[in-house]
XYZ file of C-alpha atoms in Angstrom:
778
model
C 0.000 0.000 0.000
C 1.497 3.357 -0.957
C 1.137 6.464 1.256
C -1.377 7.932 -1.158
C -3.761 5.039 -0.446
C -4.287 6.134 3.132
C -7.091 8.467 4.172
C -6.384 12.068 5.050
C -7.194 11.260 8.675
C -4.209 8.935 8.877
C -1.967 10.681 6.352
C 1.543 11.061 7.666
C 3.454 14.271 7.055
C 6.410 13.837 9.374
C 8.404 11.033 10.990
C 11.175 11.304 13.567
C 13.678 8.443 13.630
C 15.566 8.048 16.927
C 18.913 6.256 16.820
C 22.570 6.488 15.962
C 23.326 8.071 12.593
C 26.223 8.217 10.150
C 28.995 9.355 10.291
C 28.952 7.654 13.706
C 30.449 4.249 13.001
C 28.240 1.389 14.113
C 25.647 -0.960 12.700
C 22.659 0.949 14.098
C 23.951 4.198 12.610
C 24.095 2.541 9.201
C 20.636 1.009 9.661
C 19.015 4.270 10.801
C 20.596 6.219 7.965
C 19.501 3.694 5.349
C 15.976 3.534 6.762
C 15.559 7.327 6.784
C 16.797 7.613 3.214
C 14.620 4.725 2.023
C 11.467 6.074 3.671
C 12.191 9.487 2.172
C 12.352 7.862 -1.242
C 9.268 5.708 -0.720
C 7.256 8.636 0.659
C 8.585 11.777 -1.046
C 5.833 13.941 0.501
C 6.728 12.798 4.006
C 9.363 14.627 6.010
C 11.467 11.886 7.571
C 14.185 13.290 9.809
C 16.471 11.804 12.419
C 17.166 12.495 16.072
C 20.731 11.297 16.493
C 22.137 9.858 19.705
C 25.545 11.270 20.620
C 28.010 9.187 22.600
C 30.574 11.968 22.856
C 30.237 15.649 23.833
C 31.501 17.036 20.528
C 28.990 14.995 18.545
C 29.420 14.304 14.841
C 29.201 16.226 11.592
C 25.724 15.050 10.733
C 23.968 15.542 7.383
C 20.828 17.623 6.931
C 18.539 14.671 7.629
C 19.528 14.933 11.303
C 17.135 17.505 12.759
C 17.992 17.146 16.443
C 20.607 15.500 18.633
C 20.542 13.962 22.116
C 23.586 13.513 24.298
C 22.843 10.022 25.545
C 23.813 10.620 29.182
C 22.068 13.996 29.534
C 18.627 13.437 31.049
C 17.509 16.961 30.202
C 18.193 16.382 26.509
C 15.556 13.653 26.420
C 12.922 15.920 27.972
C 13.729 18.827 25.672
C 13.696 16.593 22.606
C 10.287 15.204 23.513
C 8.993 18.727 23.941
C 10.476 19.724 20.600
C 8.844 16.809 18.784
C 5.503 17.510 20.462
C 5.607 21.185 19.542
C 6.425 20.318 15.942
C 3.528 17.838 15.887
C 5.528 14.975 14.466
C 3.132 12.246 13.340
C 5.150 9.158 14.315
C 8.342 8.512 16.275
C 10.347 5.417 15.367
C 13.004 4.297 17.863
C 15.959 2.149 16.868
C 16.499 0.341 20.139
C 19.709 -1.091 21.486
C 20.209 -0.911 25.247
C 23.693 0.568 25.050
C 22.943 3.658 22.960
C 20.684 5.282 25.569
C 21.632 6.671 28.957
C 20.719 5.410 32.401
C 20.760 1.855 33.773
C 19.947 -0.526 30.903
C 19.221 2.500 28.699
C 16.293 3.556 30.883
C 16.549 7.289 30.037
C 14.683 6.419 26.863
C 11.577 5.529 28.872
C 11.059 9.024 30.303
C 11.447 10.395 26.788
C 8.776 8.064 25.415
C 6.419 8.856 28.302
C 6.510 12.535 27.334
C 5.628 11.987 23.684
C 2.120 12.653 22.418
C 2.387 10.813 19.107
C 2.477 7.072 18.389
C 5.776 5.271 18.879
C 7.135 2.395 16.813
C 10.218 0.671 18.235
C 12.585 -1.468 16.199
C 14.342 -3.956 18.484
C 17.922 -4.705 17.505
C 18.390 -6.854 20.625
C 15.907 -9.129 22.395
C 17.442 -10.952 25.339
C 16.479 -14.525 26.204
C 17.679 -14.398 29.828
C 17.656 -10.709 30.758
C 18.933 -9.323 34.025
C 16.110 -7.746 36.063
C 16.881 -4.154 34.998
C 16.964 -5.130 31.324
C 13.719 -7.042 31.663
C 12.012 -4.067 33.291
C 13.167 -1.747 30.530
C 11.889 -4.083 27.817
C 8.541 -4.518 29.554
C 8.079 -0.762 29.892
C 9.311 -0.192 26.364
C 6.695 -2.581 25.027
C 3.999 -0.731 26.983
C 5.058 2.679 25.655
C 5.350 1.515 22.052
C 2.341 1.221 19.788
C 4.214 -1.386 17.738
C 7.399 -3.393 18.160
C 9.258 -4.308 14.983
C 11.619 -7.271 15.014
C 13.816 -8.711 12.290
C 13.568 -12.420 13.066
C 10.773 -14.816 13.874
C 12.662 -16.036 16.929
C 12.427 -12.505 18.309
C 8.652 -12.670 17.873
C 8.626 -15.800 20.020
C 10.838 -14.243 22.686
C 8.589 -11.193 22.989
C 5.473 -13.328 23.332
C 6.848 -16.049 25.612
C 9.371 -14.201 27.774
C 7.964 -10.674 27.930
C 4.264 -11.352 27.425
C 3.860 -8.961 24.519
C 0.604 -9.513 22.600
C 1.180 -10.851 19.108
C -0.844 -8.048 17.521
C 1.637 -5.556 18.910
C 4.558 -7.200 17.075
C 5.484 -6.789 13.425
C 8.131 -8.765 11.585
C 10.041 -6.765 8.967
C 13.328 -7.913 7.475
C 16.525 -6.007 8.159
C 16.807 -3.835 5.067
C 19.501 -4.440 2.455
C 20.707 -2.611 -0.644
C 19.502 -3.841 -4.002
C 22.679 -5.630 -5.152
C 23.024 -7.337 -8.528
C 23.747 -11.068 -8.626
C 27.204 -11.190 -10.180
C 30.164 -13.539 -10.541
C 32.722 -13.036 -7.742
C 35.517 -12.588 -10.283
C 34.014 -9.288 -11.424
C 35.472 -7.202 -8.584
C 38.526 -9.234 -7.555
C 41.075 -7.273 -9.555
C 39.875 -4.132 -7.802
C 41.236 -5.520 -4.517
C 44.294 -7.273 -5.972
C 42.876 -10.740 -5.325
C 42.277 -11.867 -8.900
C 42.687 -15.637 -9.368
C 42.185 -16.060 -5.588
C 39.430 -17.752 -3.655
C 38.193 -15.045 -1.311
C 36.782 -15.539 2.173
C 35.254 -12.394 3.720
C 34.075 -11.166 7.101
C 33.032 -7.536 7.503
C 31.665 -5.331 10.249
C 32.767 -3.346 13.259
C 35.604 -5.332 14.831
C 35.335 -6.410 18.469
C 36.388 -9.502 20.487
C 32.966 -11.157 20.278
C 33.206 -11.538 16.503
C 35.203 -14.792 16.668
C 37.580 -13.927 13.819
C 40.286 -16.058 15.433
C 38.226 -19.180 14.705
C 38.544 -18.593 10.964
C 42.238 -17.741 11.203
C 42.889 -20.982 13.117
C 41.021 -22.871 10.376
C 43.177 -21.435 7.585
C 46.171 -23.853 7.744
C 43.847 -26.792 7.007
C 42.150 -24.829 4.233
C 45.412 -23.720 2.625
C 46.580 -27.359 2.399
C 43.755 -27.973 -0.088
C 43.413 -24.467 -1.528
C 46.684 -22.576 -1.561
C 45.028 -19.700 -3.414
C 42.737 -18.763 -0.506
C 42.802 -15.272 1.030
C 40.736 -14.126 3.997
C 39.706 -10.442 4.027
C 38.771 -8.979 7.406
C 36.994 -5.726 6.589
C 36.054 -3.146 9.186
C 37.323 -0.646 11.715
C 37.570 -1.568 15.378
C 34.535 -0.472 17.369
C 35.180 3.088 18.678
C 34.252 2.097 22.244
C 36.703 -0.825 22.099
C 39.438 1.476 20.804
C 38.710 3.875 23.660
C 39.017 1.218 26.358
C 41.416 -1.356 24.880
C 42.992 0.269 21.844
C 43.732 -2.152 18.989
C 44.497 -5.044 21.325
C 42.096 -7.443 19.590
C 43.245 -6.610 16.069
C 46.878 -6.928 17.119
C 46.174 -10.346 18.646
C 44.656 -11.486 15.352
C 47.651 -10.219 13.405
C 50.002 -11.991 15.815
C 47.986 -15.183 15.389
C 48.397 -15.091 11.599
C 52.156 -14.974 12.145
C 52.157 -17.841 14.625
C 50.166 -20.024 12.229
C 52.178 -19.032 9.150
C 49.148 -17.677 7.281
C 50.012 -13.978 7.324
C 50.238 -13.854 3.504
C 46.731 -15.256 3.284
C 45.011 -12.680 5.536
C 44.209 -9.094 4.546
C 43.192 -6.626 7.243
C 41.178 -3.661 5.933
C 41.063 -1.446 9.000
C 38.447 1.061 7.900
C 34.764 1.852 7.780
C 33.621 1.674 4.149
C 30.694 3.356 2.411
C 27.895 1.221 1.007
C 29.133 1.225 -2.606
C 32.576 -0.061 -1.692
C 31.066 -2.574 0.732
C 28.963 -4.012 -2.082
C 32.107 -4.310 -4.187
C 33.905 -6.203 -1.403
C 30.879 -8.494 -1.092
C 30.868 -8.953 -4.829
C 34.475 -10.171 -4.753
C 33.852 -12.809 -2.039
C 33.410 -16.502 -2.791
C 32.393 -17.366 0.759
C 31.139 -15.075 3.494
C 31.738 -16.091 7.131
C 30.170 -14.938 10.424
C 32.062 -16.811 13.169
C 30.386 -15.182 16.202
C 31.129 -16.708 19.602
C 27.662 -17.227 21.126
C 24.043 -17.716 20.193
C 22.645 -14.485 21.641
C 22.339 -12.435 18.474
C 18.811 -11.845 17.264
C 19.763 -10.019 14.067
C 22.845 -9.380 11.970
C 23.064 -6.746 9.300
C 26.298 -8.188 7.959
C 24.750 -11.625 7.450
C 21.716 -10.426 5.543
C 23.865 -8.054 3.472
C 25.976 -11.029 2.397
C 22.868 -13.074 1.602
C 21.391 -10.234 -0.429
C 24.608 -10.144 -2.465
C 24.204 -13.843 -3.279
C 27.104 -15.170 -1.230
C 27.763 -18.728 -0.113
C 27.777 -18.431 3.672
C 29.278 -20.285 6.610
C 28.268 -19.231 10.109
C 28.210 -20.278 13.706
C 24.667 -21.124 14.915
C 23.614 -17.888 16.577
C 19.839 -17.332 16.564
C 19.594 -15.144 13.495
C 21.910 -17.359 11.441
C 19.928 -20.495 12.289
C 16.798 -18.858 10.959
C 18.227 -17.116 7.908
C 20.459 -19.959 6.684
C 17.829 -22.702 6.903
C 16.762 -24.594 3.766
C 20.275 -24.738 2.288
C 20.805 -20.968 2.319
C 24.081 -21.510 4.179
C 26.156 -23.849 6.355
C 26.368 -23.841 10.149
C 29.395 -24.895 12.226
C 29.741 -25.167 16.024
C 31.003 -22.214 18.027
C 34.790 -21.919 18.442
C 35.518 -25.000 16.285
C 38.306 -24.251 13.767
C 38.301 -27.863 12.529
C 34.629 -27.799 11.603
C 35.091 -24.365 10.056
C 37.959 -25.660 7.869
C 35.940 -28.689 6.733
C 32.985 -26.586 5.627
C 35.182 -24.052 3.832
C 36.972 -26.845 1.944
C 33.693 -28.569 1.120
C 32.194 -25.462 -0.428
C 35.370 -24.546 -2.314
C 35.495 -28.111 -3.664
C 31.877 -28.124 -4.842
C 31.179 -25.199 -7.145
C 27.722 -26.439 -8.149
C 26.539 -26.604 -4.543
C 28.161 -23.273 -3.771
C 26.328 -21.527 -6.585
C 23.012 -23.179 -5.690
C 23.432 -21.838 -2.148
C 24.219 -18.380 -3.542
C 21.039 -18.287 -5.604
C 18.871 -19.565 -2.755
C 20.152 -16.860 -0.381
C 19.819 -14.131 -2.996
C 16.218 -14.937 -3.892
C 15.221 -15.262 -0.221
C 16.374 -11.687 0.437
C 14.589 -9.964 -2.421
C 11.795 -8.989 -0.013
C 14.411 -7.388 2.241
C 15.647 -4.719 -0.193
C 15.215 -1.278 1.296
C 12.446 -0.289 -1.104
C 10.269 -3.115 0.217
C 11.277 -2.617 3.829
C 10.561 1.120 3.732
C 7.066 0.479 2.416
C 6.409 -2.029 5.210
C 7.515 0.552 7.769
C 5.200 3.139 6.225
C 2.311 0.693 6.442
C 3.036 0.156 10.139
C 3.288 3.918 10.713
C -0.109 4.505 9.137
C -1.586 1.688 11.197
C -0.356 3.047 14.521
C -1.370 6.585 13.652
C -4.872 5.353 12.885
C -5.136 3.378 16.139
C -3.135 5.544 18.552
C -4.793 6.971 21.666
C -3.108 10.210 22.677
C -1.819 10.452 26.236
C -0.988 13.685 28.067
C 2.673 14.538 28.431
C 4.190 13.867 31.835
C 6.981 16.413 31.447
C 6.854 19.761 33.194
C 8.381 22.843 31.632
C 11.083 24.122 33.940
C 10.382 27.526 35.394
C 13.058 30.143 35.536
C 13.662 30.932 39.243
C 12.374 34.314 40.417
C 14.712 37.182 41.095
C 15.214 38.825 44.462
C 14.375 42.414 45.407
C 16.425 45.150 43.740
C 17.879 48.493 44.773
C 17.858 49.825 41.225
C 15.100 52.226 40.113
C 11.797 50.429 40.341
C 10.407 49.077 37.150
C 7.331 51.091 36.257
C 4.973 49.777 33.602
C 2.627 52.785 33.571
C 3.930 54.139 30.304
C 4.161 50.745 28.629
C 0.440 50.388 29.344
C -0.206 53.726 27.681
C 1.809 52.784 24.600
C 0.093 49.416 24.152
C -3.444 48.855 22.913
C -5.341 45.712 21.955
C -3.260 45.335 18.768
C 0.264 45.942 19.997
C 2.657 48.693 20.982
C 2.624 52.018 19.139
C 5.834 53.114 17.450
C 6.003 56.782 18.337
C 4.807 59.337 20.823
C 4.589 63.099 20.877
C 5.954 63.827 24.304
C 4.169 61.115 26.287
C 1.100 60.775 24.058
C 1.073 57.858 21.596
C 1.119 59.137 18.016
C -1.487 57.088 16.202
C -0.434 58.459 12.810
C 2.561 56.134 12.765
C 0.721 53.029 13.892
C 2.691 49.937 14.841
C 5.783 48.090 13.686
C 7.165 44.588 14.038
C 10.495 45.972 15.283
C 8.955 47.418 18.450
C 6.515 44.596 19.118
C 9.444 42.176 18.948
C 11.356 44.278 21.499
C 8.220 44.533 23.643
C 7.798 40.770 23.654
C 11.350 40.286 24.946
C 10.761 42.789 27.712
C 7.384 41.386 28.744
C 8.853 37.916 29.090
C 11.857 39.091 31.092
C 9.740 41.302 33.348
C 7.218 38.562 33.999
C 10.006 36.270 35.128
C 11.313 38.965 37.461
C 7.898 39.309 39.042
C 7.375 35.568 39.348
C 7.742 35.669 43.115
C 5.133 38.456 43.275
C 2.301 36.762 41.435
C -0.299 38.852 43.267
C 1.262 41.977 41.808
C -1.238 43.304 39.212
C 1.666 43.926 36.828
C 2.330 40.191 36.724
C -1.052 39.407 35.184
C -0.759 42.390 32.871
C 2.579 41.153 31.565
C 1.099 37.712 30.967
C -1.574 39.348 28.801
C 1.016 41.436 26.965
C 2.961 38.342 25.971
C -0.114 36.965 24.223
C -0.685 40.310 22.514
C 2.857 40.731 21.218
C 3.113 37.134 20.006
C -0.215 37.595 18.253
C 1.138 40.695 16.524
C 4.191 38.796 15.283
C 2.003 35.938 14.103
C -0.117 38.378 12.108
C 2.990 40.157 10.811
C 4.337 36.949 9.319
C 3.554 36.609 5.622
C 3.316 32.863 5.061
C 3.445 33.238 1.287
C 6.961 34.660 1.212
C 7.996 33.612 4.758
C 8.961 37.174 5.631
C 7.714 39.514 8.332
C 5.901 42.676 7.386
C 6.991 45.653 9.453
C 4.757 48.712 9.330
C 1.038 48.614 10.145
C -1.289 51.607 10.215
C -3.526 52.398 13.148
C -6.404 51.012 11.046
C -4.520 47.684 10.927
C -3.468 47.856 7.285
C -0.007 46.575 6.362
C 2.066 49.034 4.364
C 4.230 46.380 2.746
C 4.277 42.642 2.090
C 7.969 42.318 2.902
C 9.418 44.253 5.793
C 13.040 45.213 6.271
C 15.668 42.590 6.941
C 16.244 44.285 10.297
C 12.625 43.757 11.307
C 12.789 40.140 10.196
C 15.926 39.588 12.266
C 14.423 41.292 15.316
C 11.307 39.151 15.026
C 13.468 36.020 14.976
C 15.407 37.346 17.963
C 12.235 37.819 19.992
C 10.820 34.436 18.958
C 14.060 32.713 19.909
C 13.824 34.423 23.289
C 10.209 33.312 23.561
C 11.211 29.704 23.011
C 13.842 30.060 25.739
C 11.790 32.067 28.261
C 8.191 30.951 28.033
C 6.569 28.070 29.867
C 3.072 28.156 28.368
C 2.894 25.251 25.872
C 0.748 27.143 23.364
C 3.049 30.151 23.408
C 6.103 27.940 22.985
C 4.464 26.074 20.140
C 3.526 29.152 18.084
C 6.888 30.800 18.795
C 8.766 27.678 17.708
C 6.644 27.324 14.595
C 7.085 30.963 13.531
C 10.802 30.831 14.283
C 11.373 27.765 12.139
C 9.218 29.039 9.286
C 11.007 32.383 9.189
C 14.573 31.203 9.745
C 15.365 30.063 6.224
C 14.767 33.545 4.794
C 17.501 34.900 7.066
C 20.042 32.640 5.369
C 19.796 34.965 2.371
C 20.754 38.045 4.401
C 24.139 39.651 3.878
C 23.742 42.819 5.972
C 25.481 42.480 9.291
C 22.715 43.732 11.599
C 19.853 41.476 10.496
C 22.322 38.592 10.608
C 23.310 39.619 14.129
C 19.686 39.876 15.297
C 18.985 36.451 13.820
C 22.017 34.955 15.562
C 20.837 36.381 18.892
C 17.509 34.653 18.333
C 19.240 31.419 17.373
C 21.411 31.527 20.499
C 18.323 31.949 22.673
C 16.408 29.233 20.811
C 19.284 26.781 21.250
C 19.279 27.392 24.993
C 16.003 25.494 24.914
C 16.357 23.155 21.964
C 20.080 22.542 22.155
C 19.924 19.516 19.922
C 18.205 21.210 16.955
C 20.771 20.333 14.308
C 19.095 22.399 11.569
C 19.158 25.579 13.649
C 22.725 24.843 14.709
C 23.628 24.553 11.028
C 21.984 27.917 10.284
C 23.905 29.473 13.163
C 27.161 28.196 11.724
C 26.385 29.571 8.252
C 25.393 33.026 9.497
C 28.130 33.301 12.117
C 30.795 32.380 9.588
C 29.323 34.947 7.218
C 29.735 37.652 9.875
C 33.247 36.472 10.640
C 34.186 36.566 6.958
C 32.800 40.097 6.620
C 34.832 41.173 9.624
C 38.046 39.597 8.371
C 37.567 41.149 4.935
C 37.010 44.645 6.334
C 38.858 44.961 9.639
C 42.281 46.541 9.991
C 44.521 47.099 12.964
C 43.288 50.675 13.403
C 39.688 49.944 12.417
C 38.739 46.522 13.822
C 35.195 46.628 12.555
C 32.931 44.806 10.154
C 32.055 47.880 8.063
C 33.771 51.122 6.996
C 31.235 53.037 9.091
C 29.947 52.883 12.674
C 26.221 53.446 12.512
C 23.431 51.980 14.672
C 23.135 48.915 16.865
C 26.909 48.350 16.807
C 26.981 46.473 20.098
C 24.557 43.901 18.720
C 27.066 42.768 16.113
C 29.774 42.239 18.708
C 27.278 40.478 21.003
C 26.130 38.151 18.226
C 29.698 37.236 17.295
C 30.517 36.504 20.937
C 27.447 34.363 21.551
C 27.907 32.495 18.286
C 31.578 31.888 18.995
C 30.665 30.508 22.391
C 27.936 28.299 20.922
C 30.064 27.004 18.055
C 33.143 26.817 20.297
C 35.122 28.945 17.868
C 37.941 30.778 19.620
C 38.607 32.962 16.591
C 35.030 34.215 16.694
C 35.219 34.947 20.414
C 38.483 36.812 19.925
C 36.915 38.888 17.151
C 33.922 39.667 19.354
C 36.138 40.747 22.252
C 38.396 42.772 19.970
C 35.535 44.617 18.276
C 33.655 45.249 21.536
C 36.794 46.577 23.211
C 37.262 48.961 20.304
C 33.633 50.113 20.508
C 34.210 51.028 24.139
C 37.405 52.922 23.325
C 35.638 54.828 20.566
C 32.518 55.613 22.632
C 33.818 56.402 26.128
C 35.139 59.855 26.978
C 35.800 61.383 30.381
C 34.325 58.377 32.155
C 30.971 58.469 30.428
C 29.375 56.775 27.453
C 29.136 58.744 24.193
C 27.262 56.661 21.624
C 27.852 57.446 17.958
C 25.345 60.109 16.881
C 22.786 59.320 14.205
C 23.330 62.665 12.490
C 26.199 61.480 10.281
C 27.486 58.385 12.123
C 31.229 57.729 12.102
C 32.860 57.072 8.737
C 36.275 55.456 8.703
C 38.799 58.270 8.419
C 36.124 60.862 9.226
C 34.791 62.630 12.298
C 32.391 61.111 14.782
C 28.881 62.507 14.879
C 28.269 63.594 18.463
C 24.502 63.747 18.334
C 21.776 62.566 18.319
C 22.596 59.793 20.781
C 20.077 56.944 20.880
C 19.002 54.765 23.839
C 19.257 51.591 21.733
C 23.027 52.127 21.532
C 23.409 52.059 25.324
C 21.160 49.030 25.558
C 23.122 47.139 22.905
C 26.449 47.873 24.599
C 25.111 46.812 28.008
C 24.005 43.449 26.654
C 27.257 42.935 24.756
C 29.421 43.754 27.778
C 27.441 41.396 29.987
C 27.918 38.600 27.449
C 31.641 39.348 27.345
C 31.716 39.004 31.141
C 29.890 35.660 31.018
C 32.376 34.352 28.460
C 35.622 35.716 29.902
C 34.814 36.073 33.602
C 36.584 39.447 33.555
C 34.734 41.879 35.809
C 35.981 44.896 33.887
C 33.210 44.125 31.407
C 30.649 44.659 34.173
C 32.176 48.043 34.911
C 31.723 48.899 31.248
C 28.107 47.708 31.296
C 27.433 49.817 34.377
C 29.029 52.836 32.750
C 26.830 52.463 29.659
C 23.768 52.041 31.885
C 24.589 55.259 33.735
C 24.091 57.129 30.438
C 20.322 56.720 30.944
C 20.543 58.264 34.408
C 22.477 61.403 33.530
C 26.107 60.334 33.235
C 26.241 61.681 29.678
C 27.340 64.654 27.595
C 24.431 66.819 28.729
C 24.184 65.479 32.282
C 20.450 64.972 31.935
C 18.432 61.857 32.624
C 16.918 60.034 29.681
C 14.907 57.899 32.085
C 11.624 59.522 33.058
C 10.858 58.529 36.681
C 7.363 59.997 36.431
C 6.128 57.818 33.573
C 8.644 54.971 33.770
C 9.452 55.590 30.109
C 12.533 56.936 28.360
C 13.145 60.023 26.259
C 13.914 59.514 22.598
C 17.574 60.463 22.672
C 20.153 63.025 23.573
C 20.543 66.067 21.362
C 22.979 68.956 21.582
C 20.181 70.802 23.383
C 19.426 68.111 25.871
C 16.953 65.251 25.883
C 14.417 64.742 23.130
C 11.208 64.951 25.137
C 9.281 62.452 23.034
C 9.046 59.019 24.609
C 8.531 56.407 21.923
C 8.459 52.630 22.095
C 12.034 52.001 20.941
C 13.566 54.259 23.600
C 11.266 53.175 26.408
C 11.906 49.511 25.686
C 15.664 50.119 25.473
C 15.519 51.559 28.986
C 13.296 48.853 30.431
C 15.382 46.067 28.901
C 18.609 47.661 30.174
C 17.109 48.031 33.634
C 16.100 44.381 33.662
C 19.632 43.271 32.754
C 21.151 45.327 35.558
C 18.556 44.007 37.992
C 19.578 40.490 37.034
C 23.194 41.264 37.874
C 22.224 42.787 41.188
C 19.827 40.007 42.169
C 22.502 37.340 41.781
C 25.006 39.368 43.787
C 27.296 40.262 40.896
C 26.849 44.012 41.368
C 26.639 46.257 44.405
C 25.196 49.667 43.684
C 23.143 52.536 45.031
C 21.006 54.931 43.035
C 19.130 58.126 43.483
C 15.926 58.599 41.538
C 17.519 60.200 38.514
C 21.239 59.763 38.749
C 23.784 57.014 39.238
C 25.895 57.825 42.289
C 27.984 54.688 42.629
C 28.341 51.193 41.289
C 31.018 48.648 41.913
C 31.789 45.071 41.052
C 32.057 42.609 43.892
């Protein structure tokens, strides 16, 4: 049944595959990768993406199909990933299960993750234990309860699940381990490629580890060589990374030593590498006999065995469970465990009897035609549609972690009176004439994005004062500002509109790149700050829909705003590989622009200092920290240090004036000085402190903050203690008496940042109502 045959009620749009993923080197990584690619081919309208399990902190360089990553021993990663999948309304989750790839005792961290999911779960079992220890039994029992369907790759596994674990038969599906569609060819075709022409080739491939039993074959070789002097044995595969980490190449070295002791070194070829599928098929093509000499019966599936069968190989194996089943009916030969004599006799018998060998090849090949990935992918899709149709949704058991409330502050009290005046049922007005909102200019996305960031931060600060009427008002504002951004988003072109009239008419279909970047910034913050599931869901959705457009930006400021949003977003969804990839692209673009433009005397990204300069330095710093790029951090520190040198005179902050800016080689414009410049520098300096630990950055942040309170060229306060708002800038004649949204929000956001520093004990300070009198770093 193809996907198009299913009703719209059970149509599947998205699948998340949980497991290891290439380039991680292991059998499950190969399986998961092949399954994702095959399902994507079988269902081209279905978005099939992977959630990759990391076994090392630095992770791997995953391809685009990997949407999210989980660090296997980080319990929080599992919770966040479940929340991410729920928010994105993934239709089906398919888990590739092996105890050892998940954290906790017996891989039990997976269970909490599955409990939090709202969609159906299909689990592919790569191991089913016959005599499990109690903790492994408990995990399997719970796993079977949390899964809508269990997929196994052998009929023996079906029996184990029913008889040992009590799983109902209707909950179990048998689907072959998938294999590539390999042509049935003569082994001589590829032999010259590996310098084994005119040889009889024995082959074993796979990740090398001591349980593989390779020594059994090597010990059998002297008896084989007596009858067939032209035999070579190829051992293909890198040593398992975990074995290398704990034991090095001890096992491989022991095998090499054994070939010397037995005098068969010239007949054994070690290929110590992990090969791609095309080359693997060529190695298989060159083999006359394939051998799996595993040491015990407890193996319920084997990708290497079925790969060899699908290539039409004559096969000799020890009688582990999967081999007994797959090699029945003359599809292969079985020999006892650890019996080199029996191994040698079977190898000689097959090499002596070409007719029987080729009959075995054909039998194995035809048996595996139903296991080619095209067929397997379609079977998986059928199971996915079945579970989606029958699934009963369960509420999530996870709780969204609340940000702890701040303590009381000695800074000027946060007053929301003027914010209430500036905001109506649509959003926040752009401009004001004095302290009266100017309806002629309507609204803009830029300011509603800033307002959303402030409302979220302020609400968190008032968390411990939930009976404060401002707390409920801020909760309502968050809904209002998110709603504005949702309406501002043009789904047709995936860009934000910016300017809206008071009569709620958009003035353009595509807003500025700056407004798009600021919207992404605020949405990223929303993902990081908010706890309301609906608010998180719409913020995440808008963020992801709008992000791709930002990849086309080349101007430094919209890129910087976007990177700030990405950094915030990744605080929540750390494992989002797609967003991490976007961060890398945009951050490297900023870095390249800086390196192309900066000189020793002008360490800046452009030949002019204009507006929002601190944001660029902040974005480079945060991105460098997130990507772990020292060069980026150094550039951020260097540029921010220079911005301070250029904009501090006589122990006060002098932001570049907007009446002419500061052209390289020219004179600095002194006025008009804008509140957003102080705010940007405060944030950037605080980030520099968090990254370097150097408290001089806090002194710089405090100095920039004091600009609002009168420590400026005109020695007048931009902060209005009567309204709680902020004047629109500093002119040569003093403060601009208009109090618009941009300036007021710059003040409120700066105040919040300083309150954060004071509440955690980083800063000691005392203020008067209108003027900074002292501030020091502890």
